[in-house]
Amino acid sequence: MFKSNYIFALQAIIFFVACTTSKKSATGVSDDFIKNNFSNATTMLNNMLKTADEKFSVKNGAYPRTTNKEGKMATTSMYDWTPGFFPGNLWYTYEFTKDPSIKAEAVKWTEKLEPLQYYTGNHDLGFMVYCSYGNANRLAGKPEYKNILINAAKSLCSRYNATVGSIKSWNRFNSWHGNASYDFPVIIDNMMNLELLFFVTKITGDNYYRNIAIKHAETTMQNQFRPDYSSYHVICYDSTTGKVVAKETAQGYADNSTWSRGQAWAIYGFTMTYRETKDPRFLKTAIGLADYFINNKNLPEDGVPYWDFNANEPGYTPGVKSYANKVTTKYRDASAAPITASGLLELSTYVSGKESEKYKNFAIKMIRSLAGPAYLAKPGTNGDFIIEHCVGSIPHQSEIDVPLVYADYYFLESLIRLNRINKGQALIQ
Ligand code: GLY
């Protein structure tokens, strides 16, 4: 009897010691989970670098974006909207691993983008220059990086129209419905480019950039959302009066539907704008947008959305010219998940109690799904991009069920953010 009591007491002590000494992270996500994902990212990126170098030498300015029909890496021009993400992926991986060879590649792929600082052909300068040079400046700054970021902000602001109160996204938008064409389209994605402007005000002390960012966010808040906080993709303005002339979609299913990645850009963009302004209107908007996403009846259980929240639903009709008319498969867009997850992790730091837990836990659920067998590619497959099953644009019959370089970027960013929460560090650095 005495012996069994003794053993029981000993077992209880061992259990207590194990519980109190085992590392319980602030997120419930173990350090090993994050480490293993960055180890996998290092393998994938090292594989990609060989192909990326080859492709760049054949075609100057070619940056990894997705895969072709053979499942091999496909590139786009650095003047398309995505070149910043590949160096960004290298920067985030270097940030976690401190691997000097990854850093050298990050520098190389960033500095090839130097001409972009004077590019004024679209609104994507934030994606193109801040994801590359912004991270470079943060992790391995050189004086010239700041000048490049300032020039890029000037280029972006050259597209601002004070009458509309917005930065023009594309030079033209052709409606899916017929022959209508608009010359001042603003897309919800544009919210992401404002981070560059807030940053440049901080390093120059000149409020010019910040004021444009705030005005753009206010105009977006006024026109781009429905009462339930779902988003329109494209708002077309009359550039001489500032009036809204059309509310349509380019990459979503229908004008009145909610394109998943657009909603993700909105959540992230308004959360970031709240961070930079502390204006409660922007927080309220970010919360409304986030709740629309996470409470949506059409969101699958794993938290990774279909490409549009209303794809193939009654009451939603694509324009006659849209390829969405021909697609009955409800594809997931895995790229919308990490953008949302990263935004929700930040949003969780601006609210408290149960609300904070709700956003953080939802983000973690999405990240765990993405890191699971359904979405995480095996090395040597998927063009060595990390995440599978994304959609670029179904209406354009382009990039359907493929990897996309920006899905990897926001996945890695989410892991960096989780790691900072685990370590008790500031989420935004
Ligand atoms: N910003 C373009 C896209 O999300 O496809």
Coordinates of N, CA, C and O in Angstrom, one line a residue, residues 37-183:
N37 N 8.7 24.7 -40.7 CA 8.1 25.4 -41.9 C 9.2 26.3 -42.5 O 9.2 26.4 -43.8
F38 N 10.0 26.9 -41.7 CA 11.1 27.7 -42.4 C 12.2 26.8 -42.9 O 12.9 27.2 -43.9
S39 N 12.4 25.7 -42.3 CA 13.4 24.7 -42.9 C 12.9 24.3 -44.3 O 13.6 24.2 -45.3
N40 N 11.6 24.0 -44.4 CA 11.0 23.6 -45.6 C 11.1 24.7 -46.6 O 11.4 24.5 -47.8
A41 N 10.8 26.0 -46.2 CA 10.9 27.1 -47.1 C 12.3 27.3 -47.6 O 12.5 27.6 -48.8
T42 N 13.3 27.0 -46.8 CA 14.7 27.2 -47.2 C 15.0 26.2 -48.3 O 15.6 26.5 -49.4
T43 N 14.5 24.9 -48.2 CA 14.7 23.9 -49.2 C 14.0 24.4 -50.5 O 14.6 24.3 -51.6
M44 N 12.8 24.8 -50.4 CA 12.0 25.2 -51.6 C 12.7 26.4 -52.3 O 12.9 26.4 -53.5
L45 N 13.1 27.4 -51.5 CA 13.7 28.6 -52.1 C 15.0 28.2 -52.8 O 15.3 28.7 -53.8
N46 N 15.8 27.4 -52.1 CA 17.1 27.0 -52.7 C 16.9 26.3 -54.1 O 17.6 26.5 -55.0
N47 N 15.9 25.4 -54.1 CA 15.5 24.8 -55.4 C 15.1 25.8 -56.4 O 15.5 25.8 -57.6
M48 N 14.3 26.7 -56.0 CA 13.7 27.8 -56.9 C 14.8 28.6 -57.4 O 14.8 29.1 -58.6
L49 N 15.8 28.9 -56.6 CA 16.8 29.9 -57.0 C 17.6 29.5 -58.3 O 17.8 30.3 -59.2
K50 N 17.8 28.1 -58.4 CA 18.5 27.7 -59.6 C 17.7 28.0 -60.9 O 18.2 28.6 -61.8
T51 N 16.4 27.7 -60.8 CA 15.5 27.9 -62.0 C 15.4 29.4 -62.2 O 15.4 29.9 -63.3
A52 N 15.2 30.2 -61.1 CA 15.0 31.6 -61.2 C 16.1 32.3 -61.9 O 16.0 33.2 -62.7
D53 N 17.4 31.9 -61.5 CA 18.6 32.5 -62.1 C 18.6 32.2 -63.6 O 18.9 33.1 -64.4
E54 N 18.3 31.0 -63.9 CA 18.4 30.6 -65.3 C 17.4 31.4 -66.1 O 17.7 32.0 -67.2
K55 N 16.2 31.6 -65.6 CA 15.1 32.3 -66.3 C 15.4 33.8 -66.4 O 15.2 34.4 -67.4
F56 N 16.0 34.3 -65.3 CA 16.4 35.7 -65.4 C 17.5 36.0 -66.4 O 17.4 37.0 -67.1
S57 N 18.4 35.0 -66.6 CA 19.5 35.3 -67.6 C 18.9 35.2 -69.0 O 19.4 35.8 -69.9
V58 N 17.9 34.4 -69.2 CA 17.3 34.3 -70.5 C 16.5 35.5 -70.8 O 16.5 36.1 -71.9
K59 N 15.7 35.9 -69.8 CA 14.8 37.1 -70.0 C 15.0 38.1 -68.9 O 14.6 37.8 -67.7
N60 N 15.7 39.1 -69.2 CA 16.0 40.2 -68.2 C 14.7 40.6 -67.5 O 13.7 40.9 -68.2
G61 N 14.7 40.6 -66.2 CA 13.5 41.1 -65.5 C 12.5 40.1 -65.2 O 11.4 40.4 -64.7
A62 N 12.8 38.8 -65.4 CA 11.8 37.7 -65.2 C 11.8 37.3 -63.7 O 12.9 37.0 -63.2
Y63 N 10.7 37.4 -63.0 CA 10.6 37.1 -61.6 C 9.6 35.9 -61.4 O 8.5 35.9 -62.0
P64 N 9.9 35.0 -60.5 CA 9.0 33.8 -60.2 C 7.6 34.3 -59.8 O 7.5 35.2 -59.0
R65 N 6.6 33.6 -60.4 CA 5.2 34.0 -60.0 C 4.3 32.8 -59.7 O 3.6 32.8 -58.8
T66 N 4.4 31.8 -60.6 CA 3.5 30.6 -60.5 C 4.1 29.4 -61.3 O 5.3 29.4 -61.4
T67 N 3.2 28.5 -61.7 CA 3.7 27.4 -62.6 C 3.0 27.4 -63.9 O 1.9 28.0 -64.1
N68 N 3.7 26.8 -64.9 CA 3.1 26.6 -66.2 C 2.3 25.3 -66.3 O 2.2 24.6 -65.3
K69 N 1.8 25.0 -67.5 CA 1.0 23.8 -67.6 C 1.7 22.5 -67.2 O 1.1 21.5 -66.8
E70 N 3.0 22.5 -67.4 CA 3.9 21.4 -67.0 C 4.2 21.3 -65.5 O 4.9 20.5 -65.1
G71 N 3.7 22.3 -64.8 CA 4.0 22.3 -63.4 C 5.3 22.9 -63.0 O 5.8 22.7 -61.9
K72 N 6.0 23.5 -64.0 CA 7.3 24.1 -63.7 C 7.2 25.6 -63.5 O 6.2 26.2 -63.9
M73 N 8.2 26.2 -62.9 CA 8.1 27.6 -62.5 C 7.8 28.5 -63.8 O 8.4 28.3 -64.8
A74 N 6.9 29.4 -63.6 CA 6.6 30.4 -64.6 C 6.9 31.8 -64.0 O 6.7 32.0 -62.8
T75 N 7.4 32.7 -64.9 CA 7.8 34.0 -64.4 C 6.9 35.1 -65.0 O 6.2 34.8 -66.0
T76 N 6.9 36.3 -64.4 CA 6.4 37.4 -65.1 C 7.4 38.6 -65.0 O 8.4 38.5 -64.3
S77 N 7.2 39.6 -65.8 CA 8.1 40.7 -65.9 C 8.1 41.4 -64.5 O 7.1 41.5 -63.8
M78 N 9.2 42.0 -64.2 CA 9.3 42.8 -63.0 C 8.4 44.0 -63.0 O 8.3 44.6 -61.9
Y79 N 7.9 44.4 -64.1 CA 7.0 45.5 -64.2 C 5.5 45.0 -64.0 O 4.6 45.9 -64.0
D80 N 5.3 43.7 -63.9 CA 4.0 43.2 -63.4 C 3.9 43.5 -61.9 O 4.9 43.9 -61.3
W81 N 2.9 43.1 -61.2 CA 2.7 43.6 -59.8 C 3.4 42.7 -58.8 O 3.4 43.1 -57.6
T82 N 4.0 41.6 -59.2 CA 4.4 40.6 -58.1 C 5.9 40.5 -57.9 O 6.3 39.6 -57.1
P83 N 6.9 41.3 -58.5 CA 8.3 40.9 -58.3 C 8.8 41.1 -56.9 O 9.8 40.5 -56.5
G84 N 8.1 41.9 -56.1 CA 8.6 42.1 -54.7 C 8.5 40.9 -53.8 O 9.1 40.8 -52.8
F85 N 7.6 40.0 -54.2 CA 7.3 38.8 -53.3 C 8.5 37.8 -53.2 O 8.7 37.3 -52.1
F86 N 9.1 37.6 -54.3 CA 10.2 36.6 -54.3 C 11.4 37.0 -53.4 O 11.8 36.3 -52.5
P87 N 11.9 38.3 -53.6 CA 12.9 38.7 -52.6 C 12.3 38.8 -51.2 O 12.9 38.5 -50.2
G88 N 11.0 39.2 -51.1 CA 10.3 39.2 -49.8 C 10.4 37.8 -49.1 O 10.6 37.7 -47.9
N89 N 10.1 36.8 -49.9 CA 10.2 35.4 -49.3 C 11.6 35.1 -48.8 O 11.8 34.4 -47.8
L90 N 12.6 35.5 -49.6 CA 14.0 35.3 -49.2 C 14.3 36.1 -47.9 O 14.9 35.6 -47.0
W91 N 13.7 37.3 -47.8 CA 14.0 38.1 -46.6 C 13.4 37.5 -45.4 O 14.0 37.4 -44.3
Y92 N 12.1 37.1 -45.5 CA 11.5 36.5 -44.3 C 12.2 35.2 -43.9 O 12.3 34.9 -42.7
T93 N 12.6 34.4 -44.8 CA 13.3 33.2 -44.5 C 14.7 33.5 -43.9 O 15.1 32.9 -42.9
Y94 N 15.3 34.5 -44.4 CA 16.6 34.9 -43.8 C 16.3 35.5 -42.3 O 17.1 35.1 -41.4
E95 N 15.3 36.2 -42.2 CA 15.0 36.8 -40.9 C 14.9 35.7 -39.8 O 15.3 35.9 -38.7
F96 N 14.2 34.6 -40.2 CA 14.1 33.5 -39.2 C 15.3 32.6 -39.1 O 15.7 32.3 -38.0
T97 N 15.9 32.3 -40.2 CA 17.0 31.3 -40.2 C 18.4 31.9 -40.0 O 19.3 31.2 -39.6
K98 N 18.5 33.2 -40.4 CA 19.8 33.9 -40.4 C 20.8 33.2 -41.3 O 22.0 33.3 -41.1
D99 N 20.3 32.6 -42.3 CA 21.2 31.9 -43.3 C 21.8 32.9 -44.2 O 21.1 33.6 -44.9
P100 N 23.2 33.0 -44.2 CA 23.8 34.1 -44.9 C 23.6 33.9 -46.5 O 23.6 34.9 -47.2
S101 N 23.5 32.7 -46.9 CA 23.4 32.5 -48.4 C 22.0 33.0 -48.8 O 21.8 33.5 -49.9
I102 N 21.0 32.8 -48.0 CA 19.6 33.3 -48.3 C 19.7 34.8 -48.3 O 19.1 35.5 -49.2
K103 N 20.4 35.4 -47.4 CA 20.5 36.9 -47.3 C 21.1 37.4 -48.6 O 20.6 38.4 -49.2
A104 N 22.2 36.8 -49.0 CA 22.9 37.2 -50.2 C 21.9 37.2 -51.4 O 21.9 38.1 -52.3
E105 N 21.1 36.2 -51.5 CA 20.1 36.1 -52.6 C 19.0 37.1 -52.4 O 18.6 37.7 -53.4
A106 N 18.6 37.4 -51.2 CA 17.6 38.4 -51.0 C 18.1 39.8 -51.4 O 17.4 40.5 -52.1
V107 N 19.3 40.1 -51.1 CA 19.9 41.3 -51.6 C 20.0 41.4 -53.1 O 19.5 42.4 -53.7
K108 N 20.4 40.3 -53.7 CA 20.6 40.3 -55.2 C 19.2 40.5 -55.8 O 19.1 41.3 -56.7
W109 N 18.2 39.7 -55.4 CA 16.9 39.8 -56.0 C 16.1 41.1 -55.7 O 15.3 41.6 -56.5
T110 N 16.5 41.7 -54.6 CA 15.9 43.1 -54.3 C 16.6 44.1 -55.2 O 15.8 44.9 -55.8
E111 N 17.9 44.1 -55.3 CA 18.6 45.2 -55.9 C 18.3 45.2 -57.4 O 18.5 46.3 -58.1
K112 N 17.9 44.1 -58.0 CA 17.6 44.1 -59.4 C 16.3 44.9 -59.7 O 16.0 45.2 -60.8
L113 N 15.6 45.2 -58.6 CA 14.3 45.9 -58.8 C 14.5 47.5 -58.7 O 13.5 48.2 -58.7
E114 N 15.7 47.9 -58.7 CA 16.0 49.3 -58.5 C 15.3 50.3 -59.5 O 14.8 51.3 -59.1
P115 N 15.2 49.9 -60.8 CA 14.5 50.8 -61.7 C 13.0 51.0 -61.4 O 12.4 52.0 -61.8
L116 N 12.4 50.1 -60.6 CA 11.0 50.3 -60.3 C 10.7 51.6 -59.5 O 9.5 52.0 -59.5
Q117 N 11.7 52.2 -58.9 CA 11.4 53.4 -58.1 C 10.7 54.5 -58.9 O 10.0 55.3 -58.4
Y118 N 11.0 54.5 -60.2 CA 10.5 55.5 -61.1 C 9.3 55.1 -61.9 O 8.8 55.8 -62.8
Y119 N 8.8 53.9 -61.6 CA 7.7 53.3 -62.4 C 6.4 53.9 -62.0 O 6.0 53.9 -60.8
T120 N 5.6 54.4 -62.9 CA 4.3 55.0 -62.6 C 3.2 54.3 -63.4 O 2.1 54.9 -63.4
G121 N 3.4 53.2 -63.9 CA 2.4 52.5 -64.8 C 1.2 51.9 -64.1 O 0.2 51.6 -64.7
N122 N 1.3 51.7 -62.8 CA 0.1 51.2 -62.1 C 0.3 51.5 -60.6 O 1.3 52.2 -60.2
H123 N -0.6 51.0 -59.8 CA -0.7 51.4 -58.4 C 0.1 50.4 -57.5 O 0.0 50.5 -56.2
D124 N 0.8 49.5 -58.1 CA 1.3 48.3 -57.3 C 2.6 48.5 -56.6 O 3.3 47.6 -56.1
L125 N 3.1 49.8 -56.6 CA 4.5 50.1 -56.1 C 4.7 49.6 -54.7 O 5.8 49.2 -54.3
G126 N 3.6 49.6 -53.9 CA 3.7 49.1 -52.5 C 4.1 47.6 -52.5 O 5.1 47.2 -51.9
F127 N 3.4 46.8 -53.3 CA 3.7 45.4 -53.4 C 5.1 45.2 -53.9 O 5.9 44.4 -53.5
M128 N 5.4 46.0 -55.0 CA 6.6 45.7 -55.8 C 7.9 46.2 -55.0 O 8.9 45.5 -55.0
V129 N 7.8 47.3 -54.3 CA 9.0 47.9 -53.7 C 9.0 47.8 -52.2 O 10.1 47.6 -51.6
Y130 N 7.8 47.8 -51.5 CA 7.9 47.7 -50.1 C 8.1 46.2 -49.6 O 8.9 46.0 -48.6
C131 N 7.6 45.2 -50.3 CA 7.8 43.8 -49.9 C 9.3 43.5 -50.2 O 9.8 42.6 -49.5
S132 N 9.9 44.1 -51.1 CA 11.4 43.9 -51.4 C 12.2 44.8 -50.6 O 12.8 44.5 -49.6
Y133 N 12.3 46.1 -51.0 CA 13.2 47.1 -50.4 C 12.7 47.4 -49.0 O 13.6 47.7 -48.1
G134 N 11.5 47.3 -48.7 CA 11.0 47.6 -47.3 C 11.6 46.6 -46.3 O 12.1 47.0 -45.3
N135 N 11.5 45.3 -46.7 CA 12.1 44.3 -45.9 C 13.7 44.4 -45.9 O 14.3 44.2 -44.8
A136 N 14.2 44.7 -47.0 CA 15.7 44.9 -47.1 C 16.1 46.0 -46.2 O 17.1 45.8 -45.4
N137 N 15.4 47.1 -46.2 CA 15.8 48.2 -45.3 C 15.7 47.9 -43.8 O 16.5 48.3 -43.0
R138 N 14.7 47.1 -43.5 CA 14.4 46.7 -42.1 C 15.5 45.7 -41.6 O 16.0 45.8 -40.5
L139 N 15.9 44.8 -42.5 CA 16.8 43.7 -42.1 C 18.3 43.9 -42.4 O 19.1 43.2 -41.8
A140 N 18.5 44.7 -43.4 CA 20.0 44.9 -43.8 C 20.1 46.2 -44.6 O 20.5 46.3 -45.7
G141 N 19.7 47.3 -43.9 CA 19.5 48.6 -44.5 C 20.8 49.1 -45.1 O 21.9 48.9 -44.6
K142 N 20.7 49.8 -46.2 CA 21.7 50.6 -46.8 C 21.1 52.0 -47.1 O 19.9 52.0 -47.4
P143 N 21.9 53.1 -47.1 CA 21.3 54.4 -47.3 C 20.5 54.5 -48.5 O 19.5 55.1 -48.6
E144 N 21.0 53.8 -49.6 CA 20.3 54.0 -50.9 C 18.9 53.4 -50.9 O 18.0 53.7 -51.6
Y145 N 18.6 52.4 -50.0 CA 17.3 51.7 -49.9 C 16.2 52.8 -49.6 O 15.1 52.8 -50.1
K146 N 16.6 53.6 -48.6 CA 15.6 54.6 -48.2 C 15.2 55.6 -49.4 O 14.1 55.9 -49.6
N147 N 16.2 56.0 -50.1 CA 16.0 56.9 -51.3 C 15.1 56.2 -52.3 O 14.2 56.8 -52.9
I148 N 15.3 54.9 -52.5 CA 14.5 54.1 -53.5 C 13.1 54.1 -53.0 O 12.1 54.3 -53.8
L149 N 12.9 53.8 -51.7 CA 11.5 53.8 -51.1 C 10.8 55.2 -51.3 O 9.6 55.2 -51.6
I150 N 11.6 56.2 -51.0 CA 11.0 57.6 -51.2 C 10.6 57.9 -52.6 O 9.5 58.3 -52.9
N151 N 11.5 57.5 -53.5 CA 11.2 57.7 -55.0 C 9.9 56.9 -55.4 O 9.1 57.4 -56.1
A152 N 9.9 55.7 -54.9 CA 8.7 54.8 -55.2 C 7.4 55.4 -54.7 O 6.4 55.4 -55.3
A153 N 7.5 56.0 -53.5 CA 6.3 56.6 -52.9 C 5.9 57.8 -53.7 O 4.7 58.1 -54.0
K154 N 6.9 58.6 -54.2 CA 6.6 59.7 -55.1 C 5.9 59.2 -56.4 O 4.9 59.8 -56.9
S155 N 6.4 58.1 -56.9 CA 5.8 57.6 -58.2 C 4.4 57.1 -57.9 O 3.5 57.4 -58.7
L156 N 4.2 56.5 -56.8 CA 2.8 56.0 -56.4 C 1.9 57.2 -56.3 O 0.7 57.3 -56.8
C157 N 2.3 58.3 -55.6 CA 1.5 59.5 -55.4 C 1.2 60.2 -56.7 O 0.2 61.0 -56.8
S158 N 2.0 60.0 -57.7 CA 1.7 60.7 -59.0 C 0.4 60.2 -59.6 O -0.2 60.8 -60.5
R159 N -0.1 59.1 -59.1 CA -1.4 58.6 -59.6 C -2.6 59.0 -58.7 O -3.7 58.6 -58.9
Y160 N -2.3 59.9 -57.8 CA -3.4 60.4 -56.9 C -4.2 61.5 -57.5 O -3.6 62.4 -58.2
N161 N -5.5 61.5 -57.4 CA -6.3 62.5 -57.9 C -7.1 63.1 -56.7 O -7.9 62.4 -56.1
A162 N -6.9 64.4 -56.4 CA -7.5 65.0 -55.2 C -9.0 65.1 -55.4 O -9.7 65.1 -54.4
T163 N -9.5 65.3 -56.6 CA -11.0 65.4 -56.8 C -11.6 64.1 -56.4 O -12.7 64.0 -55.7
V164 N -11.0 62.9 -56.8 CA -11.6 61.6 -56.5 C -11.2 61.3 -55.0 O -12.0 60.7 -54.3
G165 N -10.1 61.7 -54.6 CA -9.6 61.4 -53.2 C -9.0 60.0 -53.2 O -9.1 59.3 -52.2
S166 N -8.5 59.5 -54.4 CA -7.9 58.2 -54.5 C -6.7 58.1 -55.4 O -6.6 59.0 -56.3
I167 N -6.0 57.1 -55.2 CA -4.9 56.7 -56.1 C -5.5 55.8 -57.2 O -6.2 54.9 -56.9
K168 N -5.2 56.2 -58.5 CA -5.8 55.4 -59.6 C -5.1 54.0 -59.6 O -3.8 54.0 -59.6
S169 N -5.8 52.9 -59.7 CA -5.2 51.6 -59.7 C -4.6 51.3 -61.0 O -3.4 51.2 -61.2
W170 N -5.5 51.0 -62.0 CA -5.0 50.7 -63.4 C -5.3 51.9 -64.3 O -6.2 52.7 -63.9
N171 N -4.7 51.9 -65.4 CA -5.0 53.0 -66.3 C -6.3 52.9 -67.0 O -6.9 53.9 -67.4
R172 N -6.8 51.7 -67.1 CA -8.1 51.4 -67.7 C -8.7 50.1 -67.2 O -8.0 49.2 -66.9
F173 N -10.0 50.1 -67.1 CA -10.7 48.8 -66.8 C -11.8 48.6 -67.8 O -12.7 49.4 -68.0
N174 N -11.7 47.4 -68.5 CA -12.8 47.1 -69.4 C -13.8 46.1 -68.7 O -13.4 45.1 -68.2
S175 N -15.0 46.6 -68.7 CA -16.1 45.8 -68.0 C -16.3 44.4 -68.7 O -16.1 44.3 -69.9
W176 N -16.7 43.5 -67.9 CA -17.0 42.1 -68.4 C -18.4 42.1 -69.1 O -18.8 41.2 -69.7
H177 N -19.1 43.2 -68.9 CA -20.5 43.2 -69.4 C -20.7 43.5 -70.9 O -21.7 43.2 -71.4
G178 N -19.8 44.2 -71.5 CA -20.0 44.7 -72.8 C -18.8 45.5 -73.2 O -17.7 45.1 -73.0
N179 N -19.1 46.7 -73.8 CA -18.0 47.5 -74.3 C -17.6 48.6 -73.3 O -16.8 49.5 -73.7
A180 N -18.3 48.7 -72.2 CA -18.0 49.8 -71.3 C -16.5 49.7 -70.8 O -16.0 48.6 -70.6
S181 N -15.9 50.9 -70.7 CA -14.5 51.0 -70.3 C -14.3 52.2 -69.5 O -14.9 53.2 -69.8
Y182 N -13.5 52.1 -68.4 CA -13.4 53.2 -67.5 C -12.0 53.6 -67.3 O -11.1 52.7 -67.3
D183 N -11.7 54.9 -67.1 CA -10.4 55.4 -67.0 C -9.9 55.8 -65.6 O -8.8 56.2 -65.5

